[in-house]
Amino acid sequence: MDTLPLAVAGDDAGPLTPAQLRELYSLMVAVRHLDTSAIAWQRQGIIPGYAPELGQEAAQVGSGYAVDTSRDFVFPTYREMGVARTMGVDMVGYMSTHKATWHGGLYDPMASRLAPIQAVVAGSVLHAVGWAHGQTLDQKDGVALTYFGDGASSQGDVHEAMNFAAVMKAPVVFFVQNNGWAISVPTDRQVAGGSVAARAAGYGMPALQIDGNDVVAVVEATRRAFAHARSGNGPVLIEAMTYRRGPHSTSDDPGRYRSLDEERDGAGEDPLERLKQRLLADGSADAAFFAEALAAAKAEEEQIRTGIQALGPRPGNEMFDLVFQETTPALQAQAANWREESEHV
């Protein structure tokens, strides 16, 4: 499905260069290695929980690669580690949420252009539309990119967000990672018609349904969508068809609702292997490059793990500093009492 006008050209409309393809591969390897390591960290007690994204590296790296961090803003769910890494977010700060050190992450959202991690299903979608509408009111050219899954697409918040965005022509790109499962429920049992992209027509917005395992296709589609929204044409819906190869979270047992044969049959071609074979076929990379990319990913993971283990508990007085923009007298009194009691502990 492709209902986005072809006449819209992106700021980076040209084909990806060999150097950019190698960069995308390196990013995907880094994300894959960090993702699988995070599962091991949870088993080792370093972090209490994690939402894996195995198999969705192309969808996340490719879409994040299209973001202009000088003007755009991204609104993630709890499963966009690959987007954060691609955007250059401090990964120790990002993973602090999974360590339960701080809700939303310790990174700076304004500097990184990545909103705090959102645990509420579809909660980030409304935030993205509000920010995008603000860009229109301020006559700026930033575009909001918001993520959600096929399961979240059934939430009422998504309808409200899409309807408002379409009516107001808000510059927002709705990026659906259709990974085949809404936790334990397959897409065909909770999305009527089986396609989230088809719903866009009901809101009068263009849509793209793409191969979410092809990182090049994801980059190109996201760039087109950004160009459309940035030109004042309103929102775009992208549905990236991919597959969640692992569990919904580290507390989930996918063996209860699908077999290993179903995983192998449904997962399709591995996103990393797909790009690797393209690089080899084009003569754009060799064995030495792939070895270096993996070594760099392992070194980065070790550095992030060390940083996460070094994170201590947050100071308790933050609960008084971060509740309201302007501290109320009652809150000031509570803070004073808390400090006095803390000094006597």
mmCIF file of C-alpha atoms in Angstrom:
data_model
loop_
_atom_site.group_PDB
_atom_site.id
_atom_site.type_symbol
_atom_site.label_atom_id
_atom_site.label_comp_id
_atom_site.label_asym_id
_atom_site.label_seq_id
_atom_site.Cartn_x
_atom_site.Cartn_y
_atom_site.Cartn_z
ATOM 1 C CA MET A 1 0.000 0.000 0.000
ATOM 2 C CA ASP A 2 1.351 3.400 -1.004
ATOM 3 C CA THR A 3 -1.032 6.347 -1.106
ATOM 4 C CA LEU A 4 1.589 9.038 -0.442
ATOM 5 C CA PRO A 5 1.964 11.425 -3.412
ATOM 6 C CA LEU A 6 5.128 10.603 -5.319
ATOM 7 C CA ALA A 7 5.755 14.252 -6.074
ATOM 8 C CA VAL A 8 6.864 14.900 -2.504
ATOM 9 C CA ALA A 9 10.656 14.791 -2.312
ATOM 10 C CA GLY A 10 12.590 14.560 0.921
ATOM 11 C CA ASP A 11 15.466 16.725 2.065
ATOM 12 C CA ASP A 12 17.667 13.681 1.440
ATOM 13 C CA ALA A 13 15.865 12.411 -1.643
ATOM 14 C CA GLY A 14 18.916 10.784 -3.221
ATOM 15 C CA PRO A 15 19.746 7.095 -2.821
ATOM 16 C CA LEU A 16 21.739 5.983 0.180
ATOM 17 C CA THR A 17 25.494 5.938 -0.400
ATOM 18 C CA PRO A 18 27.713 2.925 0.378
ATOM 19 C CA ALA A 19 29.034 4.809 3.412
ATOM 20 C CA GLN A 20 25.495 5.362 4.691
ATOM 21 C CA LEU A 21 24.624 1.708 4.157
ATOM 22 C CA ARG A 22 27.672 0.690 6.177
ATOM 23 C CA GLU A 23 26.651 3.133 8.890
ATOM 24 C CA LEU A 24 23.171 1.625 8.981
ATOM 25 C CA TYR A 25 24.637 -1.861 9.305
ATOM 26 C CA SER A 26 26.921 -0.782 12.154
ATOM 27 C CA LEU A 27 23.966 0.781 13.948
ATOM 28 C CA MET A 28 21.874 -2.354 13.503
ATOM 29 C CA VAL A 29 24.665 -4.557 14.848
ATOM 30 C CA ALA A 30 25.084 -2.267 17.858
ATOM 31 C CA VAL A 31 21.334 -2.368 18.511
ATOM 32 C CA ARG A 32 21.128 -6.148 18.076
ATOM 33 C CA HIS A 33 24.017 -6.789 20.437
ATOM 34 C CA LEU A 34 22.744 -4.347 23.069
ATOM 35 C CA ASP A 35 19.245 -5.778 22.827
ATOM 36 C CA THR A 36 20.298 -9.384 23.334
ATOM 37 C CA SER A 37 22.688 -8.318 26.092
ATOM 38 C CA ALA A 38 19.905 -6.495 27.921
ATOM 39 C CA ILE A 39 18.001 -9.770 28.174
ATOM 40 C CA ALA A 40 21.074 -11.353 29.755
ATOM 41 C CA TRP A 41 21.366 -8.390 32.136
ATOM 42 C CA GLN A 42 17.814 -9.007 33.296
ATOM 43 C CA ARG A 43 18.578 -12.670 33.927
ATOM 44 C CA GLN A 44 21.697 -11.629 35.858
ATOM 45 C CA GLY A 45 19.762 -9.185 38.025
ATOM 46 C CA ILE A 46 21.393 -6.038 36.599
ATOM 47 C CA ILE A 47 18.030 -4.709 35.409
ATOM 48 C CA PRO A 48 14.593 -5.870 36.593
ATOM 49 C CA GLY A 49 12.871 -5.907 33.211
ATOM 50 C CA TYR A 50 13.263 -5.246 29.508
ATOM 51 C CA ALA A 51 11.154 -5.233 26.322
ATOM 52 C CA PRO A 52 13.178 -6.928 23.545
ATOM 53 C CA GLU A 53 13.072 -5.818 19.910
ATOM 54 C CA LEU A 54 14.830 -8.720 18.210
ATOM 55 C CA GLY A 55 13.844 -8.669 14.535
ATOM 56 C CA GLN A 56 12.775 -5.018 14.533
ATOM 57 C CA GLU A 57 16.237 -3.477 14.090
ATOM 58 C CA ALA A 58 15.636 -2.349 10.506
ATOM 59 C CA ALA A 59 12.327 -0.681 11.359
ATOM 60 C CA GLN A 60 13.837 1.215 14.262
ATOM 61 C CA VAL A 61 17.243 2.128 12.881
ATOM 62 C CA GLY A 62 15.838 3.031 9.481
ATOM 63 C CA SER A 63 13.147 5.348 10.831
ATOM 64 C CA GLY A 64 15.405 6.922 13.441
ATOM 65 C CA TYR A 65 18.023 7.552 10.761
ATOM 66 C CA ALA A 66 15.603 9.856 8.922
ATOM 67 C CA VAL A 67 15.085 12.170 11.917
ATOM 68 C CA ASP A 68 16.552 15.677 11.817
ATOM 69 C CA THR A 69 17.454 16.242 15.475
ATOM 70 C CA SER A 70 17.865 19.971 14.894
ATOM 71 C CA ARG A 71 14.100 20.432 14.442
ATOM 72 C CA ASP A 72 12.127 17.175 14.745
ATOM 73 C CA PHE A 73 10.957 15.373 17.889
ATOM 74 C CA VAL A 74 10.416 11.660 18.508
ATOM 75 C CA PHE A 75 7.845 10.155 20.871
ATOM 76 C CA PRO A 76 8.715 6.518 21.706
ATOM 77 C CA THR A 77 7.069 3.659 23.529
ATOM 78 C CA TYR A 78 9.024 1.326 25.828
ATOM 79 C CA ARG A 79 10.499 -0.666 22.904
ATOM 80 C CA GLU A 80 12.389 1.949 20.846
ATOM 81 C CA MET A 81 15.911 1.369 22.109
ATOM 82 C CA GLY A 82 17.074 1.096 18.488
ATOM 83 C CA VAL A 83 15.611 4.491 17.646
ATOM 84 C CA ALA A 84 17.296 6.054 20.665
ATOM 85 C CA ARG A 85 20.659 4.540 19.783
ATOM 86 C CA THR A 86 20.362 5.717 16.172
ATOM 87 C CA MET A 87 19.578 9.249 17.326
ATOM 88 C CA GLY A 88 22.671 9.330 19.517
ATOM 89 C CA VAL A 89 20.884 9.281 22.870
ATOM 90 C CA ASP A 90 23.044 8.482 25.907
ATOM 91 C CA MET A 91 22.297 4.809 26.349
ATOM 92 C CA VAL A 92 23.131 4.599 30.034
ATOM 93 C CA GLY A 93 20.598 7.344 30.617
ATOM 94 C CA TYR A 94 18.124 5.574 28.354
ATOM 95 C CA MET A 95 18.524 2.213 30.080
ATOM 96 C CA SER A 96 18.103 3.786 33.508
ATOM 97 C CA THR A 97 14.354 3.277 33.088
ATOM 98 C CA HIS A 98 14.849 -0.460 32.618
ATOM 99 C CA LYS A 99 16.975 -0.468 35.752
ATOM 100 C CA ALA A 100 14.054 1.276 37.484
ATOM 101 C CA THR A 101 16.400 4.098 38.438
ATOM 102 C CA TRP A 102 14.210 6.765 36.902
ATOM 103 C CA HIS A 103 10.903 6.817 35.041
ATOM 104 C CA GLY A 104 11.262 7.958 31.438
ATOM 105 C CA GLY A 105 15.054 7.865 31.344
ATOM 106 C CA LEU A 106 17.873 10.053 32.670
ATOM 107 C CA TYR A 107 18.778 11.454 29.262
ATOM 108 C CA ASP A 108 17.853 15.037 28.326
ATOM 109 C CA PRO A 109 14.719 14.930 26.102
ATOM 110 C CA MET A 110 15.134 18.505 24.860
ATOM 111 C CA ALA A 111 18.761 18.024 23.845
ATOM 112 C CA SER A 112 18.308 14.550 22.358
ATOM 113 C CA ARG A 113 14.884 15.279 20.769
ATOM 114 C CA LEU A 114 13.583 12.003 22.167
ATOM 115 C CA ALA A 115 10.645 12.311 24.552
ATOM 116 C CA PRO A 116 10.720 10.283 27.780
ATOM 117 C CA ILE A 117 10.042 6.572 27.424
ATOM 118 C CA GLN A 118 6.287 5.979 27.509
ATOM 119 C CA ALA A 119 4.982 2.867 29.253
ATOM 120 C CA VAL A 120 1.295 3.644 28.667
ATOM 121 C CA VAL A 121 0.093 1.841 25.540
ATOM 122 C CA ALA A 122 -0.508 4.474 22.815
ATOM 123 C CA GLY A 123 0.160 7.252 25.315
ATOM 124 C CA SER A 124 2.939 8.816 23.255
ATOM 125 C CA VAL A 125 0.716 9.237 20.189
ATOM 126 C CA LEU A 126 -1.382 12.038 21.670
ATOM 127 C CA HIS A 127 1.737 13.776 22.973
ATOM 128 C CA ALA A 128 3.245 13.718 19.488
ATOM 129 C CA VAL A 129 0.173 15.263 17.894
ATOM 130 C CA GLY A 130 0.078 18.004 20.514
ATOM 131 C CA TRP A 131 3.730 18.859 19.892
ATOM 132 C CA ALA A 132 3.213 18.771 16.126
ATOM 133 C CA HIS A 133 0.215 21.098 16.341
ATOM 134 C CA GLY A 134 2.374 23.439 18.379
ATOM 135 C CA GLN A 135 4.829 23.552 15.487
ATOM 136 C CA THR A 136 1.989 24.667 13.220
ATOM 137 C CA LEU A 137 0.882 27.381 15.643
ATOM 138 C CA ASP A 138 4.467 28.617 16.016
ATOM 139 C CA GLN A 139 5.000 28.477 12.242
ATOM 140 C CA LYS A 140 7.972 26.139 12.585
ATOM 141 C CA ASP A 141 8.926 23.213 10.361
ATOM 142 C CA GLY A 142 9.540 20.455 12.892
ATOM 143 C CA VAL A 143 7.889 17.059 12.431
ATOM 144 C CA ALA A 144 6.833 14.687 15.201
ATOM 145 C CA LEU A 145 7.537 10.988 14.785
ATOM 146 C CA THR A 146 5.542 8.719 17.058
ATOM 147 C CA TYR A 147 5.761 4.964 17.469
ATOM 148 C CA PHE A 148 3.195 2.354 18.414
ATOM 149 C CA GLY A 149 2.472 -1.279 17.668
ATOM 150 C CA ASP A 150 -0.304 -3.162 15.945
ATOM 151 C CA GLY A 151 -1.848 -3.884 19.338
ATOM 152 C CA ALA A 152 -1.767 -0.244 20.407
ATOM 153 C CA SER A 153 -3.477 0.742 17.152
ATOM 154 C CA SER A 154 -6.719 -0.557 18.642
ATOM 155 C CA GLN A 155 -6.623 1.992 21.467
ATOM 156 C CA GLY A 156 -9.037 4.899 21.381
ATOM 157 C CA ASP A 157 -6.161 7.333 21.894
ATOM 158 C CA VAL A 158 -4.864 6.456 18.433
ATOM 159 C CA HIS A 159 -8.210 7.320 16.840
ATOM 160 C CA GLU A 160 -8.340 10.653 18.654
ATOM 161 C CA ALA A 161 -4.761 11.449 17.690
ATOM 162 C CA MET A 162 -5.166 10.568 14.027
ATOM 163 C CA ASN A 163 -8.456 12.387 13.675
ATOM 164 C CA PHE A 164 -7.142 15.564 15.296
ATOM 165 C CA ALA A 165 -3.890 15.431 13.315
ATOM 166 C CA ALA A 166 -5.731 14.986 10.027
ATOM 167 C CA VAL A 167 -8.257 17.745 10.720
ATOM 168 C CA MET A 168 -5.582 20.209 11.821
ATOM 169 C CA LYS A 169 -2.980 18.997 9.296
ATOM 170 C CA ALA A 170 -0.484 18.497 12.086
ATOM 171 C CA PRO A 171 3.042 17.584 10.900
ATOM 172 C CA VAL A 172 3.246 14.135 12.455
ATOM 173 C CA VAL A 173 4.340 10.733 11.183
ATOM 174 C CA PHE A 174 2.556 7.784 12.797
ATOM 175 C CA PHE A 175 5.002 4.867 12.648
ATOM 176 C CA VAL A 176 3.402 1.496 13.335
ATOM 177 C CA GLN A 177 5.715 -1.436 13.925
ATOM 178 C CA ASN A 178 3.434 -4.314 13.070
ATOM 179 C CA ASN A 179 5.449 -7.123 14.624
ATOM 180 C CA GLY A 180 2.635 -9.647 14.334
ATOM 181 C CA TRP A 181 1.716 -9.817 17.995
ATOM 182 C CA ALA A 182 -0.172 -7.692 20.526
ATOM 183 C CA ILE A 183 1.605 -9.428 23.405
ATOM 184 C CA SER A 184 0.001 -12.881 22.953
ATOM 185 C CA VAL A 185 -2.698 -11.988 20.424
ATOM 186 C CA PRO A 186 -1.866 -12.226 16.698
ATOM 187 C CA THR A 187 -2.621 -9.238 14.491
ATOM 188 C CA ASP A 188 -5.411 -10.959 12.580
ATOM 189 C CA ARG A 189 -7.371 -11.381 15.825
ATOM 190 C CA GLN A 190 -7.314 -7.737 16.873
ATOM 191 C CA VAL A 191 -6.916 -5.599 13.721
ATOM 192 C CA ALA A 192 -9.978 -5.826 11.487
ATOM 193 C CA GLY A 193 -8.839 -6.376 7.914
ATOM 194 C CA GLY A 194 -5.307 -7.135 9.073
ATOM 195 C CA SER A 195 -3.880 -3.754 8.061
ATOM 196 C CA VAL A 196 -3.362 -0.669 10.188
ATOM 197 C CA ALA A 197 -2.300 1.326 7.128
ATOM 198 C CA ALA A 198 -5.739 0.817 5.543
ATOM 199 C CA ARG A 199 -7.302 2.810 8.368
ATOM 200 C CA ALA A 200 -5.525 5.988 7.246
ATOM 201 C CA ALA A 201 -8.018 6.467 4.420
ATOM 202 C CA GLY A 202 -10.766 6.981 6.974
ATOM 203 C CA TYR A 203 -8.892 10.022 8.267
ATOM 204 C CA GLY A 204 -8.047 11.362 4.841
ATOM 205 C CA MET A 205 -4.311 10.857 5.306
ATOM 206 C CA PRO A 206 -1.847 9.018 3.053
ATOM 207 C CA ALA A 207 -0.294 5.767 4.181
ATOM 208 C CA LEU A 208 2.655 3.555 3.380
ATOM 209 C CA GLN A 209 2.815 -0.142 4.170
ATOM 210 C CA ILE A 210 6.435 -1.205 3.852
ATOM 211 C CA ASP A 211 8.769 -4.123 4.413
ATOM 212 C CA GLY A 212 9.950 -3.366 7.930
ATOM 213 C CA ASN A 213 12.847 -5.806 7.629
ATOM 214 C CA ASP A 214 14.413 -3.808 4.781
ATOM 215 C CA VAL A 215 16.283 -0.920 6.377
ATOM 216 C CA VAL A 216 16.707 0.902 3.053
ATOM 217 C CA ALA A 217 12.967 0.783 2.383
ATOM 218 C CA VAL A 218 12.324 2.083 5.900
ATOM 219 C CA VAL A 219 14.713 5.024 5.509
ATOM 220 C CA GLU A 220 13.229 5.995 2.156
ATOM 221 C CA ALA A 221 9.623 5.728 3.343
ATOM 222 C CA THR A 222 10.280 7.720 6.509
ATOM 223 C CA ARG A 223 12.052 10.449 4.544
ATOM 224 C CA ARG A 224 9.094 10.712 2.181
ATOM 225 C CA ALA A 225 6.677 10.923 5.081
ATOM 226 C CA PHE A 226 8.752 13.619 6.784
ATOM 227 C CA ALA A 227 8.909 15.664 3.589
ATOM 228 C CA HIS A 228 5.138 15.411 3.154
ATOM 229 C CA ALA A 229 4.414 16.522 6.718
ATOM 230 C CA ARG A 230 7.080 19.227 6.680
ATOM 231 C CA SER A 231 5.563 20.753 3.554
ATOM 232 C CA GLY A 232 2.301 21.499 5.345
ATOM 233 C CA ASN A 233 0.382 18.559 3.904
ATOM 234 C CA GLY A 234 -0.549 16.997 7.219
ATOM 235 C CA PRO A 235 0.126 13.604 8.809
ATOM 236 C CA VAL A 236 1.269 10.311 7.288
ATOM 237 C CA LEU A 237 0.829 6.754 8.549
ATOM 238 C CA ILE A 238 3.627 4.221 7.999
ATOM 239 C CA GLU A 239 3.042 0.558 8.763
ATOM 240 C CA ALA A 240 6.315 -1.352 8.875
ATOM 241 C CA MET A 241 5.620 -5.067 8.553
ATOM 242 C CA THR A 242 8.143 -6.904 10.693
ATOM 243 C CA TYR A 243 8.169 -9.636 13.339
ATOM 244 C CA ARG A 244 8.886 -9.786 17.040
ATOM 245 C CA ARG A 245 11.285 -12.708 17.175
ATOM 246 C CA GLY A 246 11.531 -12.781 20.954
ATOM 247 C CA PRO A 247 9.138 -12.384 23.883
ATOM 248 C CA HIS A 248 7.004 -9.310 24.500
ATOM 249 C CA SER A 249 9.089 -8.669 27.612
ATOM 250 C CA THR A 250 11.472 -10.559 29.845
ATOM 251 C CA SER A 251 8.465 -11.645 31.938
ATOM 252 C CA ASP A 252 6.686 -13.118 28.897
ATOM 253 C CA ASP A 253 6.783 -16.733 27.748
ATOM 254 C CA PRO A 254 6.009 -16.762 24.003
ATOM 255 C CA GLY A 255 5.927 -20.548 24.083
ATOM 256 C CA ARG A 256 2.489 -20.279 25.647
ATOM 257 C CA TYR A 257 0.939 -18.771 22.515
ATOM 258 C CA ARG A 258 3.178 -19.719 19.565
ATOM 259 C CA SER A 259 5.493 -22.558 18.669
ATOM 260 C CA LEU A 260 9.122 -22.390 17.588
ATOM 261 C CA ASP A 261 8.021 -23.490 14.121
ATOM 262 C CA GLU A 262 5.589 -20.574 13.984
ATOM 263 C CA GLU A 263 8.383 -18.194 14.988
ATOM 264 C CA ARG A 264 10.681 -19.523 12.261
ATOM 265 C CA ASP A 265 7.965 -19.437 9.601
ATOM 266 C CA GLY A 266 6.656 -15.998 10.507
ATOM 267 C CA ALA A 267 9.889 -14.157 11.184
ATOM 268 C CA GLY A 268 11.036 -13.950 7.575
ATOM 269 C CA GLU A 269 14.536 -12.877 6.595
ATOM 270 C CA ASP A 270 16.771 -11.524 9.324
ATOM 271 C CA PRO A 271 17.149 -7.719 8.905
ATOM 272 C CA LEU A 272 20.890 -7.751 9.612
ATOM 273 C CA GLU A 273 21.633 -10.646 7.302
ATOM 274 C CA ARG A 274 19.576 -8.999 4.582
ATOM 275 C CA LEU A 275 21.648 -5.802 4.663
ATOM 276 C CA LYS A 276 24.867 -7.782 4.989
ATOM 277 C CA GLN A 277 24.152 -9.703 1.818
ATOM 278 C CA ARG A 278 23.342 -6.472 -0.016
ATOM 279 C CA LEU A 279 26.633 -4.906 1.083
ATOM 280 C CA LEU A 280 28.532 -7.988 -0.043
ATOM 281 C CA ALA A 281 26.730 -8.129 -3.370
ATOM 282 C CA ASP A 282 27.440 -4.463 -4.030
ATOM 283 C CA GLY A 283 31.058 -4.800 -3.006
ATOM 284 C CA SER A 284 30.463 -2.095 -0.380
ATOM 285 C CA ALA A 285 31.829 -4.094 2.553
ATOM 286 C CA ASP A 286 34.073 -7.068 3.277
ATOM 287 C CA ALA A 287 34.662 -9.546 6.086
ATOM 288 C CA ALA A 288 36.964 -7.134 7.879
ATOM 289 C CA PHE A 289 34.226 -4.501 8.035
ATOM 290 C CA PHE A 290 31.691 -6.906 9.530
ATOM 291 C CA ALA A 291 34.214 -8.091 12.122
ATOM 292 C CA GLU A 292 35.004 -4.504 13.087
ATOM 293 C CA ALA A 293 31.307 -3.640 13.401
ATOM 294 C CA LEU A 294 30.733 -6.562 15.751
ATOM 295 C CA ALA A 295 33.810 -5.753 17.827
ATOM 296 C CA ALA A 296 32.668 -2.149 18.184
ATOM 297 C CA ALA A 297 29.193 -3.306 19.244
ATOM 298 C CA LYS A 298 30.656 -5.587 21.923
ATOM 299 C CA ALA A 299 32.897 -2.831 23.271
ATOM 300 C CA GLU A 300 29.967 -0.418 23.383
ATOM 301 C CA GLU A 301 27.774 -2.911 25.195
ATOM 302 C CA GLU A 302 30.465 -3.436 27.824
ATOM 303 C CA GLN A 303 30.747 0.301 28.392
ATOM 304 C CA ILE A 304 26.979 0.688 28.729
ATOM 305 C CA ARG A 305 26.710 -2.280 31.096
ATOM 306 C CA THR A 306 29.414 -0.805 33.319
ATOM 307 C CA GLY A 307 27.611 2.532 33.353
ATOM 308 C CA ILE A 308 24.298 0.932 34.267
ATOM 309 C CA GLN A 309 25.813 -1.039 37.123
ATOM 310 C CA ALA A 310 27.330 2.177 38.471
ATOM 311 C CA LEU A 311 23.954 3.916 38.659
ATOM 312 C CA GLY A 312 22.914 4.532 42.228
ATOM 313 C CA PRO A 313 19.498 5.350 43.634
ATOM 314 C CA ARG A 314 18.055 8.753 42.835
ATOM 315 C CA PRO A 315 17.947 11.319 45.675
ATOM 316 C CA GLY A 316 14.586 11.248 47.388
ATOM 317 C CA ASN A 317 14.140 15.024 47.301
ATOM 318 C CA GLU A 318 13.560 14.811 43.527
ATOM 319 C CA MET A 319 9.965 13.864 44.216
ATOM 320 C CA PHE A 320 9.433 17.403 45.484
ATOM 321 C CA ASP A 321 11.404 19.151 42.762
ATOM 322 C CA LEU A 322 9.765 17.449 39.788
ATOM 323 C CA VAL A 323 6.071 17.327 40.669
ATOM 324 C CA PHE A 324 5.043 20.834 39.637
ATOM 325 C CA GLN A 325 6.618 23.477 37.439
ATOM 326 C CA GLU A 326 6.250 25.920 40.350
ATOM 327 C CA THR A 327 6.500 24.388 43.813
ATOM 328 C CA THR A 328 3.403 25.002 45.924
ATOM 329 C CA PRO A 329 3.633 26.124 49.581
ATOM 330 C CA ALA A 330 2.269 22.760 50.720
ATOM 331 C CA LEU A 331 4.923 20.937 48.737
ATOM 332 C CA GLN A 332 7.631 23.216 50.103
ATOM 333 C CA ALA A 333 6.492 22.352 53.626
ATOM 334 C CA GLN A 334 6.554 18.638 52.865
ATOM 335 C CA ALA A 335 10.043 18.963 51.408
ATOM 336 C CA ALA A 336 11.275 20.786 54.495
ATOM 337 C CA ASN A 337 9.826 18.073 56.746
ATOM 338 C CA TRP A 338 11.371 15.365 54.599
ATOM 339 C CA ARG A 339 14.806 16.985 54.741
ATOM 340 C CA GLU A 340 14.567 17.431 58.502
ATOM 341 C CA GLU A 341 13.584 13.796 59.010
ATOM 342 C CA SER A 342 16.297 12.608 56.631
ATOM 343 C CA GLU A 343 18.962 14.399 58.641
ATOM 344 C CA HIS A 344 17.976 12.455 61.720
ATOM 345 C CA VAL A 345 17.969 9.032 60.089
#
